[in-house]
Amino acid sequence: FMYLFAALLTAAAHYIYFRYFDNGYIVNKYAEMLDSSLSANIPGLEEYVAQVKEGMELIRSMTPIEITMQLMSLNVFYCAILAFITAPFVRRTKS
């Protein structure tokens, strides 16, 4: 349960950040990085640019609660994997 509560606490922090502090900063930084990589004229990159731009527009259209729920679902998934890995090390043995 420790990992689940950690995911909930992290989700609260994510929501506060995306609701009150971010104002599109992260998405804008990703867009700047995309534009700078396009100016480098890397061969073969053009194929992926349209998909990345479409993904950026999808992320821009998401509300803070949608972003938070997406990140929380990922965190719960990662926590489940971590729980299976750490469970054998912390299990109780009969004395």
Backbone as a printed PyTorch tensor [residue, N CA C, xyz], in Angstrom:
tensor([[[  0.8100,  -1.2040,   0.0000],
         [  0.0000,   0.0000,   0.0000],
         [  0.8490,   1.2620,   0.0000]],

        [[  2.0810,   1.1400,   0.4330],
         [  2.9480,   2.3090,   0.5100],
         [  3.1050,   2.9660,  -0.8670]],

        [[  3.2720,   2.1580,  -1.9160],
         [  3.4510,   2.7090,  -3.2460],
         [  2.1790,   3.3860,  -3.7450]],

        [[  1.0250,   2.8380,  -3.3930],
         [ -0.2360,   3.4450,  -3.8020],
         [ -0.4050,   4.8170,  -3.1650]],

        [[ -0.0930,   4.9260,  -1.8890],
         [ -0.1900,   6.2210,  -1.2250],
         [  0.8380,   7.2020,  -1.7920]],

        [[  1.9930,   6.7090,  -2.1620],
         [  2.9940,   7.5710,  -2.8030],
         [  2.4710,   8.0850,  -4.1430]],

        [[  1.7800,   7.2250,  -4.8890],
         [  1.2030,   7.6470,  -6.1660],
         [  0.1230,   8.7000,  -5.9520]],

        [[ -0.6870,   8.5410,  -4.9040],
         [ -1.7250,   9.5350,  -4.6100],
         [ -1.1180,  10.8720,  -4.1990]],

        [[ -0.0930,  10.8310,  -3.3820],
         [  0.5690,  12.0610,  -2.9580],
         [  1.2320,  12.7580,  -4.1490]],

        [[  1.8480,  11.9790,  -5.0080],
         [  2.4610,  12.5400,  -6.2080],
         [  1.4040,  13.1340,  -7.1290]],

        [[  0.2530,  12.4820,  -7.2270],
         [ -0.8290,  13.0100,  -8.0590],
         [ -1.3160,  14.3550,  -7.5340]],

        [[ -1.3990,  14.4950,  -6.2230],
         [ -1.8000,  15.7850,  -5.6480],
         [ -0.7900,  16.8660,  -6.0050]],

        [[  0.4910,  16.5380,  -5.9180],
         [  1.5330,  17.5070,  -6.2770],
         [  1.4810,  17.8430,  -7.7630]],

        [[  1.2310,  16.8380,  -8.6080],
         [  1.1150,  17.0880, -10.0440],
         [ -0.0470,  18.0300, -10.3310]],

        [[ -1.1860,  17.7760,  -9.6940],
         [ -2.3520,  18.6200,  -9.9510],
         [ -2.0750,  20.0640,  -9.5480]],

        [[ -1.5030,  20.2500,  -8.3830],
         [ -1.1980,  21.6120,  -7.9270],
         [ -0.2380,  22.2870,  -8.9000]],

        [[  0.7670,  21.5540,  -9.3450],
         [  1.7350,  22.1330, -10.2820],
         [  1.0690,  22.5200, -11.5990]],

        [[  0.3530,  21.5740, -12.2250],
         [ -0.2270,  21.8510, -13.5330],
         [ -1.3740,  22.8530, -13.4580]],

        [[ -2.0760,  22.9010, -12.3430],
         [ -3.2050,  23.8270, -12.2050],
         [ -2.7470,  25.2500, -11.9390]],

        [[ -1.7400,  25.4400, -11.0970],
         [ -1.4040,  26.7780, -10.6330],
         [ -0.0560,  27.3130, -11.1120]],

        [[  0.8840,  26.4590, -11.4650],
         [  2.2320,  26.9440, -11.7560],
         [  2.6630,  26.8020, -13.2110]],

        [[  2.2700,  25.7510, -13.8890],
         [  2.8370,  25.4180, -15.1950],
         [  2.4510,  26.4110, -16.2910]],

        [[  1.1670,  26.6250, -16.4950],
         [  0.6500,  27.5260, -17.5430],
         [  1.2390,  27.2160, -18.9180]],

        [[  1.4000,  25.9420, -19.2360],
         [  1.8910,  25.5320, -20.5460],
         [  3.3930,  25.5650, -20.7150]],

        [[  4.1390,  25.7550, -19.6430],
         [  5.5980,  25.8800, -19.7370],
         [  6.2350,  24.6150, -20.3090]],

        [[  5.8530,  23.4560, -19.8020],
         [  6.4790,  22.2040, -20.2470],
         [  6.1820,  21.9410, -21.7170]],

        [[  4.9410,  22.1390, -22.1280],
         [  4.5820,  21.9100, -23.5270],
         [  5.3250,  22.8890, -24.4250]],

        [[  5.4460,  24.1270, -23.9930],
         [  6.1810,  25.1170, -24.7910],
         [  7.6560,  24.7520, -24.9070]],

        [[  8.2500,  24.2240, -23.8470],
         [  9.6560,  23.8020, -23.9130],
         [  9.8250,  22.6370, -24.8830]],

        [[  8.8810,  21.6850, -24.8530],
         [  8.9440,  20.5820, -25.8120],
         [  8.8090,  21.1060, -27.2430]],

        [[  7.9390,  22.0820, -27.4550],
         [  7.7760,  22.6630, -28.7880],
         [  9.0580,  23.3590, -29.2290]],

        [[  9.7230,  24.0590, -28.3120],
         [ 11.0000,  24.7010, -28.6440],
         [ 12.0550,  23.6620, -29.0120]],

        [[ 12.1080,  22.5670, -28.2640],
         [ 13.0750,  21.5090, -28.5790],
         [ 12.7760,  20.8930, -29.9400]],

        [[ 11.4950,  20.7260, -30.2530],
         [ 11.1120,  20.1840, -31.5520],
         [ 11.5360,  21.1350, -32.6640]],

        [[ 11.2910,  22.4190, -32.4760],
         [ 11.6830,  23.3990, -33.4910],
         [ 13.1950,  23.4470, -33.6790]],

        [[ 13.9470,  23.3450, -32.5910],
         [ 15.4060,  23.3700, -32.7220],
         [ 15.9220,  22.1110, -33.4110]],

        [[ 15.2710,  20.9750, -33.1850],
         [ 15.7030,  19.7570, -33.8770],
         [ 15.3290,  19.8100, -35.3510]],

        [[ 14.2580,  20.5220, -35.6850],
         [ 13.8980,  20.6700, -37.0940],
         [ 14.8880,  21.5710, -37.8260]],

        [[ 15.4130,  22.5660, -37.1260],
         [ 16.3720,  23.4650, -37.7690],
         [ 17.7220,  22.7900, -38.0040]],

        [[ 17.9650,  21.6650, -37.3680],
         [ 19.2290,  20.9480, -37.5490],
         [ 19.2540,  20.1420, -38.8450]],

        [[ 18.1090,  20.0230, -39.5300],
         [ 18.0050,  19.2910, -40.7970],
         [ 18.5500,  17.8710, -40.6870]],

        [[ 18.0730,  17.1370, -39.7300],
         [ 18.4680,  15.7400, -39.5580],
         [ 17.6800,  14.9020, -40.5570]],

        [[ 18.3570,  14.1110, -41.3900],
         [ 17.6310,  13.3190, -42.3840],
         [ 16.7540,  12.2550, -41.7270]],

        [[ 15.5660,  12.0750, -42.2870],
         [ 14.6480,  11.0650, -41.7870],
         [ 13.7520,  11.5350, -40.6620]],

        [[ 13.9770,  12.7270, -40.1570],
         [ 13.1970,  13.2320, -39.0300],
         [ 11.8320,  13.7520, -39.4660]],

        [[ 11.7150,  14.1200, -40.7280],
         [ 10.4750,  14.7140, -41.2230],
         [  9.2770,  13.7790, -41.0690]],

        [[  9.5380,  12.4750, -41.1340],
         [  8.4570,  11.4940, -41.0520],
         [  7.7500,  11.5390, -39.7060]],

        [[  8.4830,  11.8570, -38.6690],
         [  7.9380,  11.8070, -37.3220],
         [  7.4080,  13.1500, -36.8290]],

        [[  7.7180,  14.2050, -37.5470],
         [  7.3570,  15.5440, -37.0890],
         [  5.8460,  15.7080, -36.9980]],

        [[  5.1170,  15.2290, -37.9830],
         [  3.6580,  15.3750, -37.9750],
         [  3.0460,  14.6440, -36.7840]],

        [[  3.5390,  13.4580, -36.4870],
         [  3.0230,  12.7130, -35.3410],
         [  3.3300,  13.4190, -34.0360]],

        [[  4.5290,  13.9550, -33.9150],
         [  4.9140,  14.6500, -32.6860],
         [  4.0840,  15.9140, -32.5170]],

        [[  3.8720,  16.6550, -33.6030],
         [  3.0610,  17.8730, -33.5170],
         [  1.6210,  17.5480, -33.1410]],

        [[  1.0940,  16.4590, -33.6620],
         [ -0.2570,  16.0320, -33.2950],
         [ -0.3260,  15.6730, -31.8140]],

        [[  0.6860,  14.9910, -31.3310],
         [  0.7450,  14.6660, -29.9030],
         [  0.8590,  15.9010, -29.0370]],

        [[  1.6180,  16.8890, -29.4990],
         [  1.7540,  18.1420, -28.7500],
         [  0.4150,  18.8640, -28.6510]],

        [[ -0.3460,  18.8640, -29.7350],
         [ -1.6620,  19.5080, -29.6950],
         [ -2.6040,  18.7700, -28.7510]],

        [[ -2.4940,  17.4530, -28.7120],
         [ -3.3130,  16.6780, -27.7820],
         [ -2.9600,  17.0250, -26.3420]],

        [[ -1.6860,  17.1280, -26.0460],
         [ -1.2560,  17.4740, -24.6900],
         [ -1.6920,  18.8880, -24.3330]],

        [[ -1.6050,  19.8130, -25.3010],
         [ -2.0470,  21.1910, -25.0430],
         [ -3.5300,  21.2590, -24.7180]],

        [[ -4.3190,  20.3640, -25.3100],
         [ -5.7680,  20.4110, -25.1060],
         [ -6.2020,  19.7640, -23.7890]],

        [[ -5.2940,  19.0810, -23.1030],
         [ -5.6560,  18.3920, -21.8590],
         [ -5.7490,  19.3780, -20.7000]],

        [[ -6.7190,  19.1360, -19.8260],
         [ -6.8690,  19.9510, -18.6220],
         [ -5.9020,  19.4380, -17.5540]],

        [[ -5.6410,  20.2290, -16.5120],
         [ -4.7380,  19.7640, -15.4500],
         [ -5.1910,  18.4580, -14.7960]],

        [[ -6.4940,  18.2610, -14.6250],
         [ -6.9620,  17.0190, -13.9970],
         [ -6.7530,  15.8300, -14.9320]],

        [[ -6.8940,  16.0420, -16.2380],
         [ -6.6440,  14.9540, -17.1880],
         [ -5.1670,  14.5600, -17.1980]],

        [[ -4.2930,  15.5490, -17.1680],
         [ -2.8570,  15.2620, -17.1070],
         [ -2.5290,  14.5230, -15.8160]],

        [[ -3.1170,  14.9850, -14.7120],
         [ -2.8670,  14.3570, -13.4140],
         [ -3.3390,  12.9120, -13.3990]],

        [[ -4.5180,  12.6500, -13.9220],
         [ -5.0300,  11.2760, -13.9320],
         [ -4.1770,  10.3800, -14.8310]],

        [[ -3.7000,  10.9250, -15.9390],
         [ -2.8160,  10.1520, -16.8150],
         [ -1.5230,   9.7940, -16.0900]],

        [[ -0.9260,  10.7790, -15.4330],
         [  0.3130,  10.5250, -14.7020],
         [  0.0780,   9.5870, -13.5190]],

        [[ -1.0780,   9.7090, -12.8650],
         [ -1.3590,   8.8340, -11.7310],
         [ -1.5300,   7.3820, -12.1870]],

        [[ -2.1920,   7.1790, -13.3240],
         [ -2.3440,   5.8040, -13.8110],
         [ -0.9860,   5.1950, -14.1460]],

        [[ -0.0900,   5.9910, -14.7100],
         [  1.2680,   5.4960, -14.9590],
         [  1.9850,   5.1780, -13.6550]],

        [[  1.8400,   6.0570, -12.6630],
         [  2.4970,   5.8280, -11.3770],
         [  1.9680,   4.5750, -10.6850]],

        [[  0.6710,   4.3370, -10.7510],
         [  0.1050,   3.1290, -10.1360],
         [  0.6500,   1.8860, -10.8380]],

        [[  0.7700,   1.9440, -12.1530],
         [  1.3370,   0.8200, -12.8960],
         [  2.7840,   0.5640, -12.4750]],

        [[  3.5800,   1.6310, -12.4090],
         [  4.9750,   1.4800, -11.9790],
         [  5.0600,   0.9850, -10.5420]],

        [[  4.1470,   1.4480,  -9.7030],
         [  4.1400,   1.0160,  -8.3000],
         [  3.8260,  -0.4730,  -8.1860]],

        [[  2.9440,  -0.9630,  -9.0300],
         [  2.6310,  -2.3870,  -9.0010],
         [  3.8650,  -3.2120,  -9.3580]],

        [[  4.5960,  -2.7630, -10.3520],
         [  5.8290,  -3.4640, -10.7230],
         [  6.8350,  -3.4190,  -9.5780]],

        [[  7.0070,  -2.2440,  -8.9730],
         [  7.9300,  -2.1230,  -7.8430],
         [  7.4980,  -2.9870,  -6.6650]],

        [[  6.2040,  -3.0890,  -6.4380],
         [  5.7160,  -3.8990,  -5.3250],
         [  6.0670,  -5.3690,  -5.5240]],

        [[  5.9330,  -5.8580,  -6.7550],
         [  6.2900,  -7.2510,  -7.0120],
         [  7.7900,  -7.4860,  -6.8540]],

        [[  8.5780,  -6.4930,  -7.1790],
         [ 10.0310,  -6.6400,  -7.0480],
         [ 10.4580,  -6.6030,  -5.5850]],

        [[  9.8830,  -5.6920,  -4.8050],
         [ 10.3260,  -5.5160,  -3.4190],
         [  9.6390,  -6.4500,  -2.4340]],

        [[  8.5230,  -7.0500,  -2.8060],
         [  7.7820,  -7.9090,  -1.8780],
         [  8.6120,  -9.0670,  -1.3190]],

        [[  9.3920,  -9.7740,  -2.1130],
         [ 10.1740, -10.8770,  -1.5310],
         [ 11.2010, -10.4260,  -0.4920]],

        [[ 11.6650,  -9.2090,  -0.5980],
         [ 12.6820,  -8.7270,   0.3260],
         [ 12.1120,  -8.2770,   1.6640]],

        [[ 10.8510,  -7.9040,   1.6930],
         [ 10.2660,  -7.3790,   2.9330],
         [  9.2320,  -8.3180,   3.5470]],

        [[  9.0770,  -9.4980,   2.9850],
         [  8.0730, -10.4150,   3.5220],
         [  8.4770, -10.8960,   4.9130]],

        [[  7.4710, -11.2160,   5.6760],
         [  7.7090, -11.7120,   7.0370],
         [  7.9350, -13.2160,   6.9880]],

        [[  8.8700, -13.6540,   7.7740],
         [  9.1210, -15.0890,   7.8710],
         [  8.7110, -15.5650,   9.2520]],

        [[  8.2900, -16.8050,   9.3320],
         [  7.8910, -17.3580,  10.6300],
         [  9.1320, -17.6330,  11.4630]],

        [[  9.0570, -17.2630,  12.7250],
         [ 10.2060, -17.4610,  13.6200],
         [ 10.2650, -18.8660,  14.1490]]])
